[in-house]
Every structure is written in C-alpha cells, then in structure tokens.
PDB file of C-alpha atoms in Angstrom:
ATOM      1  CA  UNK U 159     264.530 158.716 -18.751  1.00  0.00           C
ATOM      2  CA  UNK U 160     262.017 159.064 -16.262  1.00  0.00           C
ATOM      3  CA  UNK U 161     258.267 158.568 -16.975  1.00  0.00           C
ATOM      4  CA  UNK U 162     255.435 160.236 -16.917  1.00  0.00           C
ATOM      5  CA  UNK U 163     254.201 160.599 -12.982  1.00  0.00           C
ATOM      6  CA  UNK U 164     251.031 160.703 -11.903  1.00  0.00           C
ATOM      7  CA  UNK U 165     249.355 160.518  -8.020  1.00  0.00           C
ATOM      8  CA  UNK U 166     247.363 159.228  -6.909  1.00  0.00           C
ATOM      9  CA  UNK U 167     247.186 155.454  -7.828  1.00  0.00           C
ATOM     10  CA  UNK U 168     244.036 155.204  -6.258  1.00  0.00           C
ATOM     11  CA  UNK U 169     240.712 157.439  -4.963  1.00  0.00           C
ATOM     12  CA  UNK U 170     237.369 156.744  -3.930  1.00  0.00           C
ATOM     13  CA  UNK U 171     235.329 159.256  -3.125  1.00  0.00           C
ATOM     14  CA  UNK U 172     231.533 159.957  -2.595  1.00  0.00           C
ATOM     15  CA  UNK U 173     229.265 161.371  -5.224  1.00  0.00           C
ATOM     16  CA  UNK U 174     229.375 165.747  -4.809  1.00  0.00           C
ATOM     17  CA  UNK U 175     232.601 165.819  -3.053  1.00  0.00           C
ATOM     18  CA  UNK U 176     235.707 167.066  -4.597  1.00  0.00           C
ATOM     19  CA  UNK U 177     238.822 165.470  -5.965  1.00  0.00           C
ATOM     20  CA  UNK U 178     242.188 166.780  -7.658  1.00  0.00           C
ATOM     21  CA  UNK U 179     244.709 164.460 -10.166  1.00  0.00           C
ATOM     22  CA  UNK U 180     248.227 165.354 -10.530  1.00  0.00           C
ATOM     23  CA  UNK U 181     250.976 164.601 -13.229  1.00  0.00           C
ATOM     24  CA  UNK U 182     254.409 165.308 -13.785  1.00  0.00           C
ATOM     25  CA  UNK U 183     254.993 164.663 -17.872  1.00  0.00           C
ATOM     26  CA  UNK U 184     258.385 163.416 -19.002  1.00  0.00           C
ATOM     27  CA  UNK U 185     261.622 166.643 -18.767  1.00  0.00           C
ATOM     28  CA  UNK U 186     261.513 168.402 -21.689  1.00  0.00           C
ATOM     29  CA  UNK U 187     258.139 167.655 -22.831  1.00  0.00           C
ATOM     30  CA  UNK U 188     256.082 170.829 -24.252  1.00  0.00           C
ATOM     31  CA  UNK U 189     252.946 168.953 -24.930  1.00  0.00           C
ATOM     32  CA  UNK U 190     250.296 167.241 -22.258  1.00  0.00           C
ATOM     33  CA  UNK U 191     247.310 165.447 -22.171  1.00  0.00           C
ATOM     34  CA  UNK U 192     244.514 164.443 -19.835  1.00  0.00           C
ATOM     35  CA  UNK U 193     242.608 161.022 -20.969  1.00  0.00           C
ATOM     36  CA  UNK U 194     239.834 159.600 -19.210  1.00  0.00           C
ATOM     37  CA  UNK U 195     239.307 155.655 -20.011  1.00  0.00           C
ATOM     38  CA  UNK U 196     235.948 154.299 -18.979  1.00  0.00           C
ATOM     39  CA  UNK U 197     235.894 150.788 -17.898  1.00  0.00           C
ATOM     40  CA  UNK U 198     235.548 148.623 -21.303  1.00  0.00           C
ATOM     41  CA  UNK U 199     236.393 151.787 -23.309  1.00  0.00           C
ATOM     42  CA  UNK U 200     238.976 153.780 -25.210  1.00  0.00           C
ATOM     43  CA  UNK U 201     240.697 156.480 -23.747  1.00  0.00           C
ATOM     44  CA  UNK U 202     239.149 159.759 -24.266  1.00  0.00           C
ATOM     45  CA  UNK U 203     240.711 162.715 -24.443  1.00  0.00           C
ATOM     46  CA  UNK U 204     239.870 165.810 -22.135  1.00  0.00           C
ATOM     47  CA  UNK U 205     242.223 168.370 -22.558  1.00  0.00           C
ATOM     48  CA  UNK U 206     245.143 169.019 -24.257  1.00  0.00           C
ATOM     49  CA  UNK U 207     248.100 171.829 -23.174  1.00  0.00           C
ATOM     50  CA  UNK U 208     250.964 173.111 -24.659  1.00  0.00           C
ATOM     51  CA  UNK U 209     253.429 174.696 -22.434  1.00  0.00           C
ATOM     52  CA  UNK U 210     250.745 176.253 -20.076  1.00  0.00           C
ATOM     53  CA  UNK U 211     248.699 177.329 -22.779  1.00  0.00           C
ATOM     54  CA  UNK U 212     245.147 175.286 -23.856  1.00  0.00           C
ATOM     55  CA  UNK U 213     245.842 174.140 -27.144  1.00  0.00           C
ATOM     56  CA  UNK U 214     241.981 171.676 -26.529  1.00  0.00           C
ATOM     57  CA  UNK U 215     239.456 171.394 -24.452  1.00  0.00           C
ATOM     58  CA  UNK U 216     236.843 170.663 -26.451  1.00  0.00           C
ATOM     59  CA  UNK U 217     235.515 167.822 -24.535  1.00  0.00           C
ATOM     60  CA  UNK U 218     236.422 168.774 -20.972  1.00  0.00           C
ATOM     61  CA  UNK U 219     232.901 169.109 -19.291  1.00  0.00           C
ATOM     62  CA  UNK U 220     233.542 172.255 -17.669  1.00  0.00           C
ATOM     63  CA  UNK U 221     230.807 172.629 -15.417  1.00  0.00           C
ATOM     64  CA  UNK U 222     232.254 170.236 -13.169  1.00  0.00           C
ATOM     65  CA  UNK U 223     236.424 169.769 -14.301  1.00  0.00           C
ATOM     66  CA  UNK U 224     238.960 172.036 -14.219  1.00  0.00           C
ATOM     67  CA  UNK U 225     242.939 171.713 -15.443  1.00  0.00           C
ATOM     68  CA  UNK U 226     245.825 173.636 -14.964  1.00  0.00           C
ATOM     69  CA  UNK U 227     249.411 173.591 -16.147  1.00  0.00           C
ATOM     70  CA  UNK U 228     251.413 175.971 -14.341  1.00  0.00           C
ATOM     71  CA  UNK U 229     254.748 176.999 -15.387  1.00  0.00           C
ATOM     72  CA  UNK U 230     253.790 174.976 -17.987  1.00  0.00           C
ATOM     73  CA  UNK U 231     255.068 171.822 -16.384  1.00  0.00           C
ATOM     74  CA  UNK U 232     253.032 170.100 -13.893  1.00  0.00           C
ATOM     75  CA  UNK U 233     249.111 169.742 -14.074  1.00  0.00           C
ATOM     76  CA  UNK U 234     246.382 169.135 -11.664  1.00  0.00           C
ATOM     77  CA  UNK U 235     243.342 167.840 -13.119  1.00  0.00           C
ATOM     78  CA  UNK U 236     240.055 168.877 -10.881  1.00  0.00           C
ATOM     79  CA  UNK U 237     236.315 167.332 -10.363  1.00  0.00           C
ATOM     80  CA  UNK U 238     234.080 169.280  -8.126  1.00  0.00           C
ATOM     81  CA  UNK U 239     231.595 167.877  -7.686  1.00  0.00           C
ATOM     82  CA  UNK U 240     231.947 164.700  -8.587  1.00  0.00           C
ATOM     83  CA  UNK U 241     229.292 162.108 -10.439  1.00  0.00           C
ATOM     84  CA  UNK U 242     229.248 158.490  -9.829  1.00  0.00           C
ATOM     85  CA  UNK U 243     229.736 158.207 -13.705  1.00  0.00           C
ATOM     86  CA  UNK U 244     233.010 159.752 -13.279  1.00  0.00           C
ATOM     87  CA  UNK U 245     234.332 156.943 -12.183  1.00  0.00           C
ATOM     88  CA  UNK U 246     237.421 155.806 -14.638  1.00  0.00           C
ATOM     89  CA  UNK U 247     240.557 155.679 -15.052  1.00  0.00           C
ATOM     90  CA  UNK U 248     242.504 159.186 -15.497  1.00  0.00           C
ATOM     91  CA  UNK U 249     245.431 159.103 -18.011  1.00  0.00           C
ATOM     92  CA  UNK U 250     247.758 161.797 -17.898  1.00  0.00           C
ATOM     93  CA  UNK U 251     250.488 161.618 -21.536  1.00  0.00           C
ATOM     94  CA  UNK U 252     253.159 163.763 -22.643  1.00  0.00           C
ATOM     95  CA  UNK U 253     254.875 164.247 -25.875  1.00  0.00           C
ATOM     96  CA  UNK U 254     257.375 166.750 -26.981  1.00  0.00           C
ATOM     97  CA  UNK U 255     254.978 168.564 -29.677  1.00  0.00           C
ATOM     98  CA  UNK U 256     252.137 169.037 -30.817  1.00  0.00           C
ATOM     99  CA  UNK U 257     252.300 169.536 -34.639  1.00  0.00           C
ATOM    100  CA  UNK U 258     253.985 167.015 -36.795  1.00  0.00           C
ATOM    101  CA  UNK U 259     253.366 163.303 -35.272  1.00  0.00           C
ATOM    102  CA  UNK U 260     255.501 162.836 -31.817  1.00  0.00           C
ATOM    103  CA  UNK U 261     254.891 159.853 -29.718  1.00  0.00           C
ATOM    104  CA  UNK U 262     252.979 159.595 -26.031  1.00  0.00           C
ATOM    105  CA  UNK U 263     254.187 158.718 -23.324  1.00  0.00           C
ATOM    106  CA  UNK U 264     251.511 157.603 -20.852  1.00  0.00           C
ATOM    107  CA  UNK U 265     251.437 157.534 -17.008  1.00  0.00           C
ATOM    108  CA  UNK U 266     250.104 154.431 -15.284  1.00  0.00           C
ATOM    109  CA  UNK U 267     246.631 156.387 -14.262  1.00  0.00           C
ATOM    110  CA  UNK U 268     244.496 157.827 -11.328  1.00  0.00           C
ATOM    111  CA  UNK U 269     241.806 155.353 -10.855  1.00  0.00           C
ATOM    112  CA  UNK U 270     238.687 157.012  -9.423  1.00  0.00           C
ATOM    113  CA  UNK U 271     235.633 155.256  -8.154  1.00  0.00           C
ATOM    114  CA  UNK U 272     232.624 157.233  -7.302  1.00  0.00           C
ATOM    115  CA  UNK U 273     230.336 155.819  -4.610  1.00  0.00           C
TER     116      UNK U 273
ATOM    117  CA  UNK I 195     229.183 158.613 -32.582  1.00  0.00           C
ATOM    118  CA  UNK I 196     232.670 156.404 -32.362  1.00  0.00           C
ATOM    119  CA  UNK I 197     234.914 157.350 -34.663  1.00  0.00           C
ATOM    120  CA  UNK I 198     237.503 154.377 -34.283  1.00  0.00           C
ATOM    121  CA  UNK I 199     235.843 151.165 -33.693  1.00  0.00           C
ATOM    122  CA  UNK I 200     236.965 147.647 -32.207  1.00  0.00           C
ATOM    123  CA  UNK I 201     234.330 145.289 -32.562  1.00  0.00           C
ATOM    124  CA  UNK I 202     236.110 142.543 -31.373  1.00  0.00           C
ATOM    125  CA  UNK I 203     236.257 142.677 -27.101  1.00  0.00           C
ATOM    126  CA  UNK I 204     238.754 140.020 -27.414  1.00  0.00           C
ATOM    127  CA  UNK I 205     240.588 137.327 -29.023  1.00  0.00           C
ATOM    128  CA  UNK I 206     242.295 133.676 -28.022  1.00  0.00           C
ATOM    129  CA  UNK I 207     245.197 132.606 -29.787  1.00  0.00           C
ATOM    130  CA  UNK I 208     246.985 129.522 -29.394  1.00  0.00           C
ATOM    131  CA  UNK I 209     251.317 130.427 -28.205  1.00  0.00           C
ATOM    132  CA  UNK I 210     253.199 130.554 -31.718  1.00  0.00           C
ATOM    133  CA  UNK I 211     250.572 130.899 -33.770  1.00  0.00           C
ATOM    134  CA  UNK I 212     249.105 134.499 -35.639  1.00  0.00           C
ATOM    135  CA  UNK I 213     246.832 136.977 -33.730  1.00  0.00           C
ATOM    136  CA  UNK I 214     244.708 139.433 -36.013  1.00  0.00           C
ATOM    137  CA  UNK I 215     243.250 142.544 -34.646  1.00  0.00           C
ATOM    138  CA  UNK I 216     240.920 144.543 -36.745  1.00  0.00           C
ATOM    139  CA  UNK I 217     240.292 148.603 -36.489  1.00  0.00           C
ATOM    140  CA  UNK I 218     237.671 150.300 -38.258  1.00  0.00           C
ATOM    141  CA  UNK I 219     237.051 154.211 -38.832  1.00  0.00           C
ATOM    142  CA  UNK I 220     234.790 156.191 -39.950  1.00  0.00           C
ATOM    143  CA  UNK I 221     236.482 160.081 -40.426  1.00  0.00           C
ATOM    144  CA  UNK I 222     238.551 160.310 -43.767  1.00  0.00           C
ATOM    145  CA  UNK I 223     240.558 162.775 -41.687  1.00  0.00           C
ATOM    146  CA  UNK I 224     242.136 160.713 -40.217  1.00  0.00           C
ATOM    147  CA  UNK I 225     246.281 161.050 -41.793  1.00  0.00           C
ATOM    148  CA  UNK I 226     248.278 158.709 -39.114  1.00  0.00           C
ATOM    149  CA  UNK I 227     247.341 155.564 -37.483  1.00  0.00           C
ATOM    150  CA  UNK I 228     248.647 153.820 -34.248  1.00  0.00           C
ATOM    151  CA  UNK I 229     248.629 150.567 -31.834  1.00  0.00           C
ATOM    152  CA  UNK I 230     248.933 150.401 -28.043  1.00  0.00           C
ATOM    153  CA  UNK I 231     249.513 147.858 -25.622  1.00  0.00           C
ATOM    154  CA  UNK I 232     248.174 148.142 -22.333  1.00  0.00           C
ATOM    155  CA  UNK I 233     248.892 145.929 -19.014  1.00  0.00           C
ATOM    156  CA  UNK I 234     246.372 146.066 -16.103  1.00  0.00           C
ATOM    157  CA  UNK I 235     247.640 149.096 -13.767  1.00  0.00           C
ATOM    158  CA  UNK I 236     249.742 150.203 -16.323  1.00  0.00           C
ATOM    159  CA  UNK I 237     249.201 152.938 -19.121  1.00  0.00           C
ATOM    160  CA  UNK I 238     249.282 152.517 -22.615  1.00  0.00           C
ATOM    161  CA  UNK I 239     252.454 151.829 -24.840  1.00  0.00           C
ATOM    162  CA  UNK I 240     253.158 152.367 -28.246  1.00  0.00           C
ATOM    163  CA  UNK I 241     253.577 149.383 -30.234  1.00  0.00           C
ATOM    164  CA  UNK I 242     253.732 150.706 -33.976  1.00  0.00           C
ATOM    165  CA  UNK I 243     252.048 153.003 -36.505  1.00  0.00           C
ATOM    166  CA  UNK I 244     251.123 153.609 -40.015  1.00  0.00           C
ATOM    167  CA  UNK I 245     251.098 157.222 -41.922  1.00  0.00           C
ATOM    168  CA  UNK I 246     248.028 157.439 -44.492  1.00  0.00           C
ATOM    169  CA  UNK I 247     250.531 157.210 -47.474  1.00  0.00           C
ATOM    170  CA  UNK I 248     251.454 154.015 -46.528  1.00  0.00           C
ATOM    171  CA  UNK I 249     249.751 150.609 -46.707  1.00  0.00           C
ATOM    172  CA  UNK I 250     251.629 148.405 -44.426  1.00  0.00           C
ATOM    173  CA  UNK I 251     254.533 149.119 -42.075  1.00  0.00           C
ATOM    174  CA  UNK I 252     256.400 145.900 -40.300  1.00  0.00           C
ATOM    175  CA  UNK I 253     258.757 145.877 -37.051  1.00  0.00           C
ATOM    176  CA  UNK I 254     259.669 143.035 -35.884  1.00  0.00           C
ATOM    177  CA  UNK I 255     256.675 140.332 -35.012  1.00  0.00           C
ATOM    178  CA  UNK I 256     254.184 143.272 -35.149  1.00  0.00           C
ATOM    179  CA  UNK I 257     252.641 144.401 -38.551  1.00  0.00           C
ATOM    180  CA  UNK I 258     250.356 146.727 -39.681  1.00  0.00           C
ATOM    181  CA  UNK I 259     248.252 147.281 -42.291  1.00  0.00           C
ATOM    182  CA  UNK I 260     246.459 149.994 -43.739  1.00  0.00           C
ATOM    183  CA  UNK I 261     243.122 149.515 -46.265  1.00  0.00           C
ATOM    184  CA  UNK I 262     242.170 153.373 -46.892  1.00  0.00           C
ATOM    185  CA  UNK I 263     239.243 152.477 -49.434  1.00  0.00           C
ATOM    186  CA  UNK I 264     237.662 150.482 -46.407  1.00  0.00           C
ATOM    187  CA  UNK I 265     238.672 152.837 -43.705  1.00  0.00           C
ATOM    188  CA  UNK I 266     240.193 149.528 -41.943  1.00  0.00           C
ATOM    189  CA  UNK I 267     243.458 148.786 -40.289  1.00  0.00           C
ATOM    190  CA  UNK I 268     244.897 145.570 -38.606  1.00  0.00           C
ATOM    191  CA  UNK I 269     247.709 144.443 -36.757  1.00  0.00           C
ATOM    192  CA  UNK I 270     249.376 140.695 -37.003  1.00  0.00           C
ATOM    193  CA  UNK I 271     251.405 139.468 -34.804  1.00  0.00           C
ATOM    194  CA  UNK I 272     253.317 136.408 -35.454  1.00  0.00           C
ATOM    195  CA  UNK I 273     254.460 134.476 -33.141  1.00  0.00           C
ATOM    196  CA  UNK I 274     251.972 135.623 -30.959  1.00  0.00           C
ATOM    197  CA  UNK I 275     253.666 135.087 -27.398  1.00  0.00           C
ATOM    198  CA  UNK I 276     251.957 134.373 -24.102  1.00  0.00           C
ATOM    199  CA  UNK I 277     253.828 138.222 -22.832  1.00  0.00           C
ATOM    200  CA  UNK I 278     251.535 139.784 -26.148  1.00  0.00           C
ATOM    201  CA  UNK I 279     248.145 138.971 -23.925  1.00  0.00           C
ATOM    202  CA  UNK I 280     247.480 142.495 -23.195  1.00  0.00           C
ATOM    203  CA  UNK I 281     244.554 144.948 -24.276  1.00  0.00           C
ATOM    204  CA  UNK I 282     245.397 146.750 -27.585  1.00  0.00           C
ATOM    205  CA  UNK I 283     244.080 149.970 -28.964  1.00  0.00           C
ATOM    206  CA  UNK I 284     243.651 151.024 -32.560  1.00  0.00           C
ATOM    207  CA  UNK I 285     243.771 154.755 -32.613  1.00  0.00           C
ATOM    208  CA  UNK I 286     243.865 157.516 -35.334  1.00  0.00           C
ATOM    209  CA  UNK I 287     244.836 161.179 -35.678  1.00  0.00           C
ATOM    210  CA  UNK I 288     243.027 163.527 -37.945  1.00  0.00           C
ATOM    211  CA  UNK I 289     245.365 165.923 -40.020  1.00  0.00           C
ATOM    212  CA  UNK I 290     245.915 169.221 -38.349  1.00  0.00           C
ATOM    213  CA  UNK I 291     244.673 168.054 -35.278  1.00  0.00           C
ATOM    214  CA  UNK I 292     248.082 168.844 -32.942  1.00  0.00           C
ATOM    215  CA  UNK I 293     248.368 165.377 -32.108  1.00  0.00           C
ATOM    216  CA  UNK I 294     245.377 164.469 -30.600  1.00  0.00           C
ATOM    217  CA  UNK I 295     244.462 160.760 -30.517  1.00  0.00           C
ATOM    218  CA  UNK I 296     241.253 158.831 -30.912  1.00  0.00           C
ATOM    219  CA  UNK I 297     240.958 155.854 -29.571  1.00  0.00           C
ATOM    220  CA  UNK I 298     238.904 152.465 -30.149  1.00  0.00           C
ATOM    221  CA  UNK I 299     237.806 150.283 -27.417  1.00  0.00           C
ATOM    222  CA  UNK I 300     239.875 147.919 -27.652  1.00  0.00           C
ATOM    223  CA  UNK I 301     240.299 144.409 -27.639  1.00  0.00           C
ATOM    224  CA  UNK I 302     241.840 142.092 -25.202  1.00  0.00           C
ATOM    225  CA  UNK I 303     244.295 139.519 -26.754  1.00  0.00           C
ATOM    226  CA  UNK I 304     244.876 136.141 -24.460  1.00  0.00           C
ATOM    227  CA  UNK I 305     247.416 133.893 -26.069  1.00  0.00           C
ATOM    228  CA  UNK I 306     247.528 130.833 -24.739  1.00  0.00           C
ATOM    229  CA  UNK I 307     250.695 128.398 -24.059  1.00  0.00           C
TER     230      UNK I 307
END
C-alpha cells in the first residue's frame, strides 16, 4: 500500500510571499488532515476534511491559509502571505473515517522556513 | 493552554534496559489515547494505544498504561533498543471529536549501546 504523498520536501520562502502544500492521502481514504509541527512541538492540527467536505477548521488561521480537497481526494494547503513564524513542518495524514477510532497514516512533511 | 503535556524533552537509556515516558492531560474528554514514533524527515507512526476503559494495553516490547484518576499515561519499553531512539508523542482524542488528535510535545528517547 502506498503512503501518504506529500510535495514538496522542502521550501523557503521570504516573509509576504506566497506558498502552496500538496498531499495525496492513502487510496481509499475518506478522511484527511493538515498538521502543522513547530520546531520542539506537537503537531497541531489545522484542518480536518472528509471527502471534500470540512468536517474542522477550527484552528486554521484563515486570514492568511487556505485548504482545499477537490474531488475529495487530493489537497493543497495555501499561505498567502506568509509570516516568518510560519515556519514548521506541514503534516498532511489520512485515515479511512472519521467517527469511531481509525488509525493515521502520516506523510513525511513539507518543511517551510520563512526568511 | 496545552492540553496533552510532555514534560520530559528527552530521556537516555542504557541498550537492554527499560525506557519510561510519561504523558499528562488535562481534558476529561479525552476517551482514546495513543503513541507515535517519529524519525527525523519522516512523519509520525503509530506505535500503540489505549481506549479510556482500559488501564493498560501490551504489544510486544511496548506497553501502555492508563491512570484516569491522575489524567496520566506512560509507555515502557523493555528492551529498549538502540532503533527505539526516536521522538515519541503522547496524544489523546476527546469523545465525539471525529478523530481528531492532540498532541504533546514530545520527548526524544536516545538509547544508548
């Protein structure tokens, strides 16, 4: 079974420009995540989606990021403009549902570093 | 206002011998109860889990345990094993949340050979 993809590995970027995050979450999977994981901290979640429906995004600071599931498969995950305390690791999980307990499946991460 | 806490950044063990890590919350919520693993550059894995009904759940090396009147879980591993030096997070799920985790901050595990 394939994993959970995610692109890129790395970004740097200055402070007030733009950047997008993409993940492709495991076949068959209805339910997806977006994590951001500050350096010495836990993950933290930012959004959650269920098919292509928002099931959370009750800490997704919406002024600035955006998220889409279309088809409800792929995401994009999108910072514009970006702050220099963005910078962290992006975590993109899967699982297949969203009610009873159903295990993650993370992707390796998009690490972004703000200059 | 951290709801799953990991005061312990990290931890040395000697190769063979048992490695503690301790998780404390603070939401009595919180109905299911989980370890990952993490590598540099990789993401997290599960390791294991506990459900709220439960006070200790074993597989293999790893075990966890559950103390609900102290909001307080920990995972033993014995032997620890130089490939268990890793980060590991303590996270929790509150009840009718859809599966959404919160996580500690880990700690970062070194076991030495």
């Amino acid at each position: 079974e394939a994993g959970v993809a995610q692109s890129p590995r790395y970004k740097i970027i200055e402070k007030r420009q733009s950047v997008a995050f993409w993940c492709n979450p495991i076949s068959g999977h209805a339910t997806l995540y977006w994590y951001q994981q500050i350096l010495g901290q836990g993950p933290k979640l930012l959004i959650q989606f269920q098919n292509n429906g928002v099931v959370d995004d009750s800490q997704l600071p919406k002024d600035r990021f955006s998220a889409e599931r279309l088809k409800g498969v792929d995401s994009t995950l999108k910072i514009q403009p970006a702050k220099l305390e963005d910078s962290a690791v992006y975590l993109c999980a899967s699982s297949l549902g969203k009610g009873a307990y159903y295990g993650y499946t993370f992707g390796s991460g998009t690490r972004l570093t703000v200059v | 206002d951290q709801q799953v806490k990991q005061n312990s950044p990290s931890l040395s063990v000697q190769e063979g011998r048992i490695s503690i890590l301790n998780c404390d919350y603070t939401n009595s919520m919180f109905d299911y109860f989980l370890w990952y693993k993490k590598y540099p550059a990789e993401g997290p894995t599960f390791l294991i889990s506990i459900s709220s009904i439960k006070d200790k759940n074993e597989d293999g090396r790893f075990t966890v345990f559950l103390n609900k009147s102290a909001k307080h879980l920990s995972l033993h591993i014995v032997p620890s094993q130089p490939g268990d030096s890793a980060v590991y997070f303590c996270a929790a799920r509150p009840s009718g949340a859809g599966n959404m985790l919160t996580f500690g901050g880990g700690t970062r595990l070194m076991v030495k050979p």
